CSV table of C-alpha atoms in Angstrom, one decimal:
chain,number,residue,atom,x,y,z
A,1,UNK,CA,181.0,54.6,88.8
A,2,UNK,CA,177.7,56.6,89.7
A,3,UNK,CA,174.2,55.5,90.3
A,4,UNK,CA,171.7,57.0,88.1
A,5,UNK,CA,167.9,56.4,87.5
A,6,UNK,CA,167.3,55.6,83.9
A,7,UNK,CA,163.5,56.3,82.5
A,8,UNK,CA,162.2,55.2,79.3
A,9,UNK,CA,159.1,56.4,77.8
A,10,UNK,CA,157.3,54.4,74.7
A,11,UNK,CA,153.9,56.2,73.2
A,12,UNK,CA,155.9,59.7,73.1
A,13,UNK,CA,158.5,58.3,70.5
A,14,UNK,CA,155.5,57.7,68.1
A,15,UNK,CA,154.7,61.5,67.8
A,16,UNK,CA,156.9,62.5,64.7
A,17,UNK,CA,157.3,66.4,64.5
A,18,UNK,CA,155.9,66.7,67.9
A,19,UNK,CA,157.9,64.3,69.9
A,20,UNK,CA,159.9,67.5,71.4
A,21,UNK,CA,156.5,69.3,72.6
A,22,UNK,CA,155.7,66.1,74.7
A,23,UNK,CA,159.4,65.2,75.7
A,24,UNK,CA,159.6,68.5,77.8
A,25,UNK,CA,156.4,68.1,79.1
A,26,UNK,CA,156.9,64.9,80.8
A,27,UNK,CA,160.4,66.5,81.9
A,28,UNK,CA,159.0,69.5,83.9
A,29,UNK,CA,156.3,67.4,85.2
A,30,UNK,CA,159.5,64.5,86.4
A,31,UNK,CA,160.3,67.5,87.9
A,32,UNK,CA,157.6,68.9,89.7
A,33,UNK,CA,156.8,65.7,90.8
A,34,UNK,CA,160.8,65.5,92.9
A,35,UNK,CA,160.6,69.0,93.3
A,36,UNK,CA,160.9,68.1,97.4
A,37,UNK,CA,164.2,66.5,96.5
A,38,UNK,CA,167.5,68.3,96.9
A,39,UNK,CA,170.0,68.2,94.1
A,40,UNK,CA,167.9,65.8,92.1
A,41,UNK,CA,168.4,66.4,88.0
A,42,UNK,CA,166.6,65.4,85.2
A,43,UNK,CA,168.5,65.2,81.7
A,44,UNK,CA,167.7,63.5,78.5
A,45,UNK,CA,169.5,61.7,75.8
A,46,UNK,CA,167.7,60.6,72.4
A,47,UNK,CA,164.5,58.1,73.9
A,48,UNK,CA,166.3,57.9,77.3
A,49,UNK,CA,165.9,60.0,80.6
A,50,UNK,CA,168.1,60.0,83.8
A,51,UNK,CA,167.5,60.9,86.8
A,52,UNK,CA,170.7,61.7,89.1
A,53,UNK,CA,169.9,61.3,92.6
A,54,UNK,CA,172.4,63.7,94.5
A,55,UNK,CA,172.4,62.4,97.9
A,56,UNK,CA,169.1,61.8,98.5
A,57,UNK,CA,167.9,57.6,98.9
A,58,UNK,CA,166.4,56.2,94.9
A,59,UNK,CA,163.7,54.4,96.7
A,60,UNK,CA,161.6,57.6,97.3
A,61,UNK,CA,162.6,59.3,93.5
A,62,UNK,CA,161.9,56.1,91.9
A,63,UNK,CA,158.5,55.4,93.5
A,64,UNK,CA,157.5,58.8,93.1
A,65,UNK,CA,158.4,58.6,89.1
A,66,UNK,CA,156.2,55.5,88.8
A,67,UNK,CA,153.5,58.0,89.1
A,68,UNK,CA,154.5,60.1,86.4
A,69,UNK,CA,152.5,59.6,83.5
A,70,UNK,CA,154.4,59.0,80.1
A,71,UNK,CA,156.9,56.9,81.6
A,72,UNK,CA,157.3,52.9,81.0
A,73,UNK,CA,159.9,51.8,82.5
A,74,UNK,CA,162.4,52.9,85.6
A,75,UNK,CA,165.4,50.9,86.8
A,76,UNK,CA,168.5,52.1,89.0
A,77,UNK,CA,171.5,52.2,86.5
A,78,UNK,CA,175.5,52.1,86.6
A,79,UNK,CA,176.9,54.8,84.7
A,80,UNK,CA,181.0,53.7,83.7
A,81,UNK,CA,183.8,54.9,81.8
A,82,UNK,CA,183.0,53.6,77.9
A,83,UNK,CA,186.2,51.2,78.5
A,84,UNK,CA,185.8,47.6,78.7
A,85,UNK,CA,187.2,46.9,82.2
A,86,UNK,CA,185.2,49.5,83.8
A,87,UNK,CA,181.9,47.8,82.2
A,88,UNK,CA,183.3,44.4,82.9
A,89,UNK,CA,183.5,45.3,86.7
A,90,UNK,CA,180.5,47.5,86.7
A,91,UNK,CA,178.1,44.7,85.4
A,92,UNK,CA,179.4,41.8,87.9
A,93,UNK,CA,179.1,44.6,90.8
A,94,UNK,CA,175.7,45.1,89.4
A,95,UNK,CA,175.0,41.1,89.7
A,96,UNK,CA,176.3,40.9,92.5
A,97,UNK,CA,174.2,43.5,94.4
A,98,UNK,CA,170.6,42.6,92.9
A,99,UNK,CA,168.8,40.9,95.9
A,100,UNK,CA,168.5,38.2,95.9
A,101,UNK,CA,171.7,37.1,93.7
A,102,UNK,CA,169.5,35.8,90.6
A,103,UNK,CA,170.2,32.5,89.4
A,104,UNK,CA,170.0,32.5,86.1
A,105,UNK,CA,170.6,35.8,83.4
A,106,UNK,CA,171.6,37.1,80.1
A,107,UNK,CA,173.4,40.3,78.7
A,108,UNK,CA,172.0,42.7,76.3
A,109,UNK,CA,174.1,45.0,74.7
A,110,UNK,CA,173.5,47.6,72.4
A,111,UNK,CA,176.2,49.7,70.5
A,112,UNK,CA,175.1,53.2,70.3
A,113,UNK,CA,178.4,54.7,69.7
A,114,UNK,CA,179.3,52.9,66.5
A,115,UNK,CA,183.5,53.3,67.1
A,116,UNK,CA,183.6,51.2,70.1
A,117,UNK,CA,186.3,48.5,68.9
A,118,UNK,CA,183.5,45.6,70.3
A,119,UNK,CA,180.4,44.8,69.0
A,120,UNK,CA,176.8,44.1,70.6
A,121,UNK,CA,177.2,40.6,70.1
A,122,UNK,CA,181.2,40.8,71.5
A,123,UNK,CA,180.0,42.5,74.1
A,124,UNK,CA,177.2,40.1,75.3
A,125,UNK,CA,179.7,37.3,75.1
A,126,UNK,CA,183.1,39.0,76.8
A,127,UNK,CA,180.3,40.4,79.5
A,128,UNK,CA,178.6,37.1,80.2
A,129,UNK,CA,181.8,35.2,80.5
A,130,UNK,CA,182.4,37.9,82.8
A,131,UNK,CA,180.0,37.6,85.0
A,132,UNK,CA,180.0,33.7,84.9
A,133,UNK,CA,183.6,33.2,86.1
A,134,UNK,CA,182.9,35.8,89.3
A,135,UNK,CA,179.8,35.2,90.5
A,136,UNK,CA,179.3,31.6,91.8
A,137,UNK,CA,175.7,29.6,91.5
A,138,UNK,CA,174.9,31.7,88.2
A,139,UNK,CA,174.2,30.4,84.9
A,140,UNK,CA,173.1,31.6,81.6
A,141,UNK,CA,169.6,31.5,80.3
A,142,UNK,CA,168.5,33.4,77.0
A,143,UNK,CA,165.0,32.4,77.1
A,144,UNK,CA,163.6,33.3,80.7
A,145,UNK,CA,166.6,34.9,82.6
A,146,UNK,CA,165.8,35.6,86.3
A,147,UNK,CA,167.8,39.0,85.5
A,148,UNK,CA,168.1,40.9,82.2
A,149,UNK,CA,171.6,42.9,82.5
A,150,UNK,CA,171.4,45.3,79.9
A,151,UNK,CA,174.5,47.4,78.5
A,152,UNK,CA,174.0,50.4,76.5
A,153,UNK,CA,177.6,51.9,75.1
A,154,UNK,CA,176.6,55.6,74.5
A,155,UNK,CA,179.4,57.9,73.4
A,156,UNK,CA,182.0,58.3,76.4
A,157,UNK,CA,179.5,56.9,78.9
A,158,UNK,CA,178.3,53.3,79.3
A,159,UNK,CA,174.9,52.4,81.5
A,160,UNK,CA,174.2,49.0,82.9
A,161,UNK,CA,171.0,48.2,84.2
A,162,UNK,CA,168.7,45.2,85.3
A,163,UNK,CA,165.5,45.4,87.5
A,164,UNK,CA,162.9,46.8,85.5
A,165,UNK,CA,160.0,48.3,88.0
A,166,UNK,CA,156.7,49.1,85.8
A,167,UNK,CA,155.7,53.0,85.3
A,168,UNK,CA,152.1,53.9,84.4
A,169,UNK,CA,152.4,54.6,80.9
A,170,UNK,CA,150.5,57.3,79.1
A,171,UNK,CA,151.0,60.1,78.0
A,172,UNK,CA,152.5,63.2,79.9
A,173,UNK,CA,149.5,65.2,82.2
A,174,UNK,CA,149.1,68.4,80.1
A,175,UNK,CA,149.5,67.3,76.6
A,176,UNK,CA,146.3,66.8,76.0
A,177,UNK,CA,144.2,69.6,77.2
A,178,UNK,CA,142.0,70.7,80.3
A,179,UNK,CA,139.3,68.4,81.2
A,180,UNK,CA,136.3,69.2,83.8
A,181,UNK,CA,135.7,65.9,85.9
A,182,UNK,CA,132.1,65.2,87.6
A,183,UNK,CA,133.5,64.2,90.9
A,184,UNK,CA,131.4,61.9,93.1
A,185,UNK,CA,132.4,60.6,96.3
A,186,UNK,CA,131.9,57.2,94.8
A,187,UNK,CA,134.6,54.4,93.4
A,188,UNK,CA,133.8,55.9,90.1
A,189,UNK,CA,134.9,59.3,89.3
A,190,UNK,CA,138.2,59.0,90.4
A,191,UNK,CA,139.1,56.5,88.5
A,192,UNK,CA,138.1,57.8,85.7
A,193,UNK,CA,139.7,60.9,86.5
A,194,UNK,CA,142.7,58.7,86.7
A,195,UNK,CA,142.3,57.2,83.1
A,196,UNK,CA,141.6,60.9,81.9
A,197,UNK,CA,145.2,62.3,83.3
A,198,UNK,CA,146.6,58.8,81.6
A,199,UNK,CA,145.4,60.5,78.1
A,200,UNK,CA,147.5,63.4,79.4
A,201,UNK,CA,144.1,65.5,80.1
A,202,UNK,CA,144.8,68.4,82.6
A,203,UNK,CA,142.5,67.8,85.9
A,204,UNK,CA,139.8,70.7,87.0
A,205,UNK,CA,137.1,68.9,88.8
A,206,UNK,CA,133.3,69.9,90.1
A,207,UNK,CA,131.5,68.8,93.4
A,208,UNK,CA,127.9,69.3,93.7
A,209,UNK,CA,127.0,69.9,97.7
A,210,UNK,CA,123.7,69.9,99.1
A,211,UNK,CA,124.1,70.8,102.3
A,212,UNK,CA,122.3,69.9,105.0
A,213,UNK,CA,121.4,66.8,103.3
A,214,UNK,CA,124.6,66.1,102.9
A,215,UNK,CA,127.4,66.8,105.7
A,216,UNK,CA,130.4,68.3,105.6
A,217,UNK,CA,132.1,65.1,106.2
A,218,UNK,CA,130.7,64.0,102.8
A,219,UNK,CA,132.4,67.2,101.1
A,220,UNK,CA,135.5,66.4,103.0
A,221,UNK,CA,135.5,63.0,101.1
A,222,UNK,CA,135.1,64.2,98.3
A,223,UNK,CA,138.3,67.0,99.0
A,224,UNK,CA,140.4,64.0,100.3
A,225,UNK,CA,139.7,62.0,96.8
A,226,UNK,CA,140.9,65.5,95.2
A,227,UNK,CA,143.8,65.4,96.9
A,228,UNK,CA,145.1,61.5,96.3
A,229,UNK,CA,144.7,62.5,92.5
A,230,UNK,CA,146.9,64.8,93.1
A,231,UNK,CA,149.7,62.3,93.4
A,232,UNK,CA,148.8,61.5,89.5
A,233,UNK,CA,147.5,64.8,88.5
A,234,UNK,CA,149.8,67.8,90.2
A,235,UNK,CA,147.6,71.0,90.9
A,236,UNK,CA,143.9,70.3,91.7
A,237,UNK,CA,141.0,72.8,91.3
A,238,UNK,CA,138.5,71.4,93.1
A,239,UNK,CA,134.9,73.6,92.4
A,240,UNK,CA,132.2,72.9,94.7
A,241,UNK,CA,128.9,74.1,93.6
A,242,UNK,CA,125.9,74.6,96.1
A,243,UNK,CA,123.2,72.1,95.2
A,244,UNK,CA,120.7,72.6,97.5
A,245,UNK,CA,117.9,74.7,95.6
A,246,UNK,CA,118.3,73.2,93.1
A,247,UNK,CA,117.4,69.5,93.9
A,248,UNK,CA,114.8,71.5,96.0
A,249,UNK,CA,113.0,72.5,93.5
A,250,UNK,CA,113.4,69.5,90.9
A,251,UNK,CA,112.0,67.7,94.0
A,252,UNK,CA,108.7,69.6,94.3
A,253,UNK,CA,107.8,70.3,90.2
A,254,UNK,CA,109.4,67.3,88.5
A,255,UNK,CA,107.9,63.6,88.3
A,256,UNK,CA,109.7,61.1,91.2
A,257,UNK,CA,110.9,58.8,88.6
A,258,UNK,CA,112.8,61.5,86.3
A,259,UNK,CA,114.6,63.3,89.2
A,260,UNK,CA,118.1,61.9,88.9
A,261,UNK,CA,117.6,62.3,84.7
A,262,UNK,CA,116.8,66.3,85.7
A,263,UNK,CA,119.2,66.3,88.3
A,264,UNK,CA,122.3,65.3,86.0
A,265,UNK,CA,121.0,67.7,83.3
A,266,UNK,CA,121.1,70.2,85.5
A,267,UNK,CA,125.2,68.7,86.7
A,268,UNK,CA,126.1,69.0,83.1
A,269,UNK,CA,124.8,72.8,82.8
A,270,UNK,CA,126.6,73.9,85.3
A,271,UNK,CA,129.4,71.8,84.9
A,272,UNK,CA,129.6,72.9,80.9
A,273,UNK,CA,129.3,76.3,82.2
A,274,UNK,CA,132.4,75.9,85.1
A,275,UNK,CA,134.6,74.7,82.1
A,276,UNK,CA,134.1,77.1,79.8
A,277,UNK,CA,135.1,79.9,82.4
A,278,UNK,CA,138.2,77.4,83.5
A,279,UNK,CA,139.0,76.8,79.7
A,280,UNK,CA,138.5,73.1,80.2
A,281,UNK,CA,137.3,71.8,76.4
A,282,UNK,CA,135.6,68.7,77.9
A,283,UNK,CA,134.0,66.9,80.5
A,284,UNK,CA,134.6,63.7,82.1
A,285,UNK,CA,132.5,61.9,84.2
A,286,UNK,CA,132.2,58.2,86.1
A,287,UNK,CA,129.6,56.3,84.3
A,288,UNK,CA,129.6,53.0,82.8
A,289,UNK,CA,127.0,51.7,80.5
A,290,UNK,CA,124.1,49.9,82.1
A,291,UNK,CA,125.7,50.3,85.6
A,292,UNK,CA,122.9,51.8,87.6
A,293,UNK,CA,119.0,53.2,86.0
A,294,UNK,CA,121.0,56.7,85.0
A,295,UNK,CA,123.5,55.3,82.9
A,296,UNK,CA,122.1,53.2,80.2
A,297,UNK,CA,122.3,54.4,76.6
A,298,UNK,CA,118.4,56.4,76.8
A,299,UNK,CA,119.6,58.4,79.9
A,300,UNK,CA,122.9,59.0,78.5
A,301,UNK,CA,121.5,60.5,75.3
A,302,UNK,CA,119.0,62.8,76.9
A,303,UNK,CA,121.5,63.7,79.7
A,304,UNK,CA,124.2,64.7,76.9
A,305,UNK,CA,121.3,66.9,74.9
A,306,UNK,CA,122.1,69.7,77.2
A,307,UNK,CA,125.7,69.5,76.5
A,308,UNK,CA,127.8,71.2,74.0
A,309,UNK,CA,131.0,70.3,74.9
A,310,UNK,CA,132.1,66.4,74.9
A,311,UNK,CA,131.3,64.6,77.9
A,312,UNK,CA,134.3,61.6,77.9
A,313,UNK,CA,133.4,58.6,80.0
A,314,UNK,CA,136.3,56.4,80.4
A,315,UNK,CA,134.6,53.8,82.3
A,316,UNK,CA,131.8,53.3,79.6
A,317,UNK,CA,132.9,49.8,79.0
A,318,UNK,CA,134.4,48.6,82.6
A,319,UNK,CA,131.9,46.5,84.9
A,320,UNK,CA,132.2,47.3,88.7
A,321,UNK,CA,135.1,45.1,89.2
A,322,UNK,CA,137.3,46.0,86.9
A,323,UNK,CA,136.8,49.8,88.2
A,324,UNK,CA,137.2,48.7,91.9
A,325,UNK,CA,140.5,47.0,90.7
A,326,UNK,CA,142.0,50.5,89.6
A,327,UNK,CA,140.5,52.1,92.6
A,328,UNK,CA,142.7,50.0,94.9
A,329,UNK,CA,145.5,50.1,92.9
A,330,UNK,CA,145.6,54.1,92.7
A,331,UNK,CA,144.7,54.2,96.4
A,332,UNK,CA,141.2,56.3,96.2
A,333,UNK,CA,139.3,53.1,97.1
A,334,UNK,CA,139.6,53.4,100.8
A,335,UNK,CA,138.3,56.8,100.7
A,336,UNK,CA,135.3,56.2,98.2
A,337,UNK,CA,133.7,53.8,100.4
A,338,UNK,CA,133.8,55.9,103.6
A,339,UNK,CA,129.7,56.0,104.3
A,340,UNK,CA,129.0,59.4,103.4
A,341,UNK,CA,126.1,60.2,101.2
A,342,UNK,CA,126.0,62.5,97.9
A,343,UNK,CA,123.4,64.4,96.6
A,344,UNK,CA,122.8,62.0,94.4
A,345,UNK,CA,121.9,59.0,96.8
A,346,UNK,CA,120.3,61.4,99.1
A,347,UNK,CA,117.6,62.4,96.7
A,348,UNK,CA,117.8,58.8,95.1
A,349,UNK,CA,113.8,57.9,94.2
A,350,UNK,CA,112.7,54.2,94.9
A,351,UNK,CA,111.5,53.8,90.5
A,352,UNK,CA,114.3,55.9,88.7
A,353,UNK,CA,113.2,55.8,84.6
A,354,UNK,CA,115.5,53.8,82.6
A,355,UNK,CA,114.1,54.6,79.3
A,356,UNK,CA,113.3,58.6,79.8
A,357,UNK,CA,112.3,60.5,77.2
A,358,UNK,CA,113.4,63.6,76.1
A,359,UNK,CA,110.3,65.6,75.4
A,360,UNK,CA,109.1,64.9,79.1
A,361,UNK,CA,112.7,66.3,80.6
A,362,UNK,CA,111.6,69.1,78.8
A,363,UNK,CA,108.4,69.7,79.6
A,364,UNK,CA,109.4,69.5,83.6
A,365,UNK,CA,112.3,72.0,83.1
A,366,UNK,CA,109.5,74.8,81.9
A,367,UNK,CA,108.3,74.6,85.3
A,368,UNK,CA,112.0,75.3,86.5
A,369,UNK,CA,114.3,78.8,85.9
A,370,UNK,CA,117.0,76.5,84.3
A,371,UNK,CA,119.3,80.0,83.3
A,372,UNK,CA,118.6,81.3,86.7
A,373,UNK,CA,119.2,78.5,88.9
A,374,UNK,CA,122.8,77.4,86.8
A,375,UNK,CA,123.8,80.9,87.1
A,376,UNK,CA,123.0,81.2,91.1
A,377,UNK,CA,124.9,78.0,91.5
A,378,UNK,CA,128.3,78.7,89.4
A,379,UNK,CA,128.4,82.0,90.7
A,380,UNK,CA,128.1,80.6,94.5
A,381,UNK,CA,131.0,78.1,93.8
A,382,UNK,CA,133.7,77.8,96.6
A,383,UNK,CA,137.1,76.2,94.4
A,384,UNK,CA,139.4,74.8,96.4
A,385,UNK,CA,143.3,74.5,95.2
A,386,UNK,CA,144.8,71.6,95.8
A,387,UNK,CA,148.9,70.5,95.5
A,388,UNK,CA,150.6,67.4,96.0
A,389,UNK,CA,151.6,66.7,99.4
A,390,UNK,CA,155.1,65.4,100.0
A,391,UNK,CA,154.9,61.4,100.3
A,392,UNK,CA,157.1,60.1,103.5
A,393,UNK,CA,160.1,57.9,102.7
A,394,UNK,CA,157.9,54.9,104.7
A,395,UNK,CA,155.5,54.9,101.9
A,396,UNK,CA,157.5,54.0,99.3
A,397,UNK,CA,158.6,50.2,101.4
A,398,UNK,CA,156.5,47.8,99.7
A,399,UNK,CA,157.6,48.7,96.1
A,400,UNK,CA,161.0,47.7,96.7
């Protein structure tokens, strides 16, 4: 009898010819992502994926694949002998070992191998019976069963499982194409970021540093926010563009009250310009409609003029505490409320324009070099590469 970890996957069984293409993706990046385990192996089976553990503890490999986007479901399995005494024992071992000893269950069997001399139904009922006359206290209930034991006869092979932990669902990170993401040091942007890779986007992402009116703590913040999406994303390029002229000079020729709408013009120039060099075929940014004075529907539509790529917003329809939820819960949240200032609350002016118009953006930018000052600052960006860091086995405690 082995321990194995079985994964199932839901959206990616809906893709028809292309099922394969996103099967192996989500494989190699299961793999990536226990790349720091010894003799760990992936294999798959039609809709199913297991995981064999080697000798390494599951409580490390199973957290770690609950951050593995594509995957719905994980639970530690018993793999038997397709013989009805070794599935009998297996499955009251398997009852016997859940912690606490549940009260109540129910067995679910399904008959993938078609000459097995029992039936699903049989099966449910010899296995219950089973389990009921060797583990004491337990009773049956179909409805709302403290533990699901589920049997799945496969060829010469048989898996038992029961706990079901919850994975993130999605699709696989790289099925969907390279994204550039506008990355703040706010609550925002990351999780944004996070719903992005969840569409299986591939992560590039773009900083804009004014430095000295903005530390290098406040960068650093923004490179430590890189680095948990990591955990979600794999590889990080992380392009931080110099700011400082820039806002310099939309500070001395444009009007007060249009300086953020100028300002994220300018962010989506360069940030258009960054992702067509990286091959990115979008960008994504934090905003949510109505939020703050820069993100109603006027400022979005004369922000997005300069764009000719699409700029996603995942958040658009999230208010702030339905974003800070997510933050927490992908563990950026700490981090974005460290008290370091962007560039964008730095220059923040005390009337910001909620209605602004185009024509007047325009107008302001003839008093700027728009082509000169974009290509200064994407030639002077520093990009920063970023890879997962191996989690330590206390992580991984509350989960389990």
């Amino acid at each position: 009898m082995n321990d194995l970890i079985l994964v199932r996957y839901g959206e990616l069984a809906l893709k028809g010819k292309n099922r394969k293409d996103f099967e192996n993706r989500l494989l190699q990046n299961m793999r990536n992502k226990l790349d720091g385990f010894s003799g760990v192996k992936v294999k798959k089976t039609f809709g199913r994926v297991f995981v064999e553990p080697g000798d390494n503890p599951v409580e490390p490999i199973i957290q770690g694949l609950t951050e593995v986007f594509g995957i719905v479901g994980i639970s530690l399995a018993r793999c038997v002998e397709s013989d009805l005494e070794s599935i009998k024992k297996a499955a009251v071992q398997l009852v016997r070992d859940q912690d606490p000893i549940p009260r109540t269950f129910k067995v679910v069997a399904r008959r993938a191998q078609k000459n097995f001399p029992h039936r699903s139904s049989e099966i449910n009922r010899i296995i219950g019976g089973e389990v009921l006359r060797n583990v004491e206290g337990i009773r049956v209930d179909v409805h709302q069963p403290d533990l699901e034991l589920r049997i799945e006869v496969r060829g010469e092979e048989t898996y038992l499982y029961g706990q079901d932990i919850p994975g993130v669902g999605g699709l696989p990170v790289g099925s969907s194409g390279r994204v550039m993401l506008l990355l703040s040091g706010g609550i925002d942007s990351p999780v944004a970021a996070y719903l992005a890779l969840k569409r299986g986007a591939t992560l590039e992402a773009i900083h804009f540093h004014s430095y000295p009116f903005t530390s290098e703590r406040a960068k650093q913040k923004v490179v430590d926010l890189a680095q948990e999406l990591t955990r979600y994303a794999g590889n990080v390029s992380l392009h931080v563009v110099p700011f400082t002229e820039i806002q310099t000079q939309i500070r001395s020729k444009c009007k007060d009250s249009y300086m953020i709408t100028i300002m994220r013009r300018m962010m989506v120039r360069i940030a258009e310009e960054t992702a067509k060099r990286q091959k990115a075929l979008a960008l994504v940014t934090g905003e949510s409609l109505g939020q703050v004075a820069s993100q109603t529907l006027e400022s979005m539509h004369v922000i997005n003029h300069v764009a000719q790529v699409p700029v996603l917003r995942p958040l658009i329809g999230m208010d702030k505490q339905d974003i800070m939820t997510i933050s927490k819960e992908i563990g950026t949240y700490e981090t974005s409320i460290l008290p370091y200032e962007d560039c964008c609350t730095v220059f923040q002016p005390k009337s910001p324009v909620t209605r602004p118009r185009l024509d007047v953006c325009e107008e302001m930018e003839k008093g700027l070099d728009v082509e000169a000052l974009v290509g200064e600052a994407v030639d002077g960006i520093e990009t920063i590469r970023l890879t997962p860091k191996q989690q330590e086995e206390g992580e991984f405690s509350s989960y389990f």
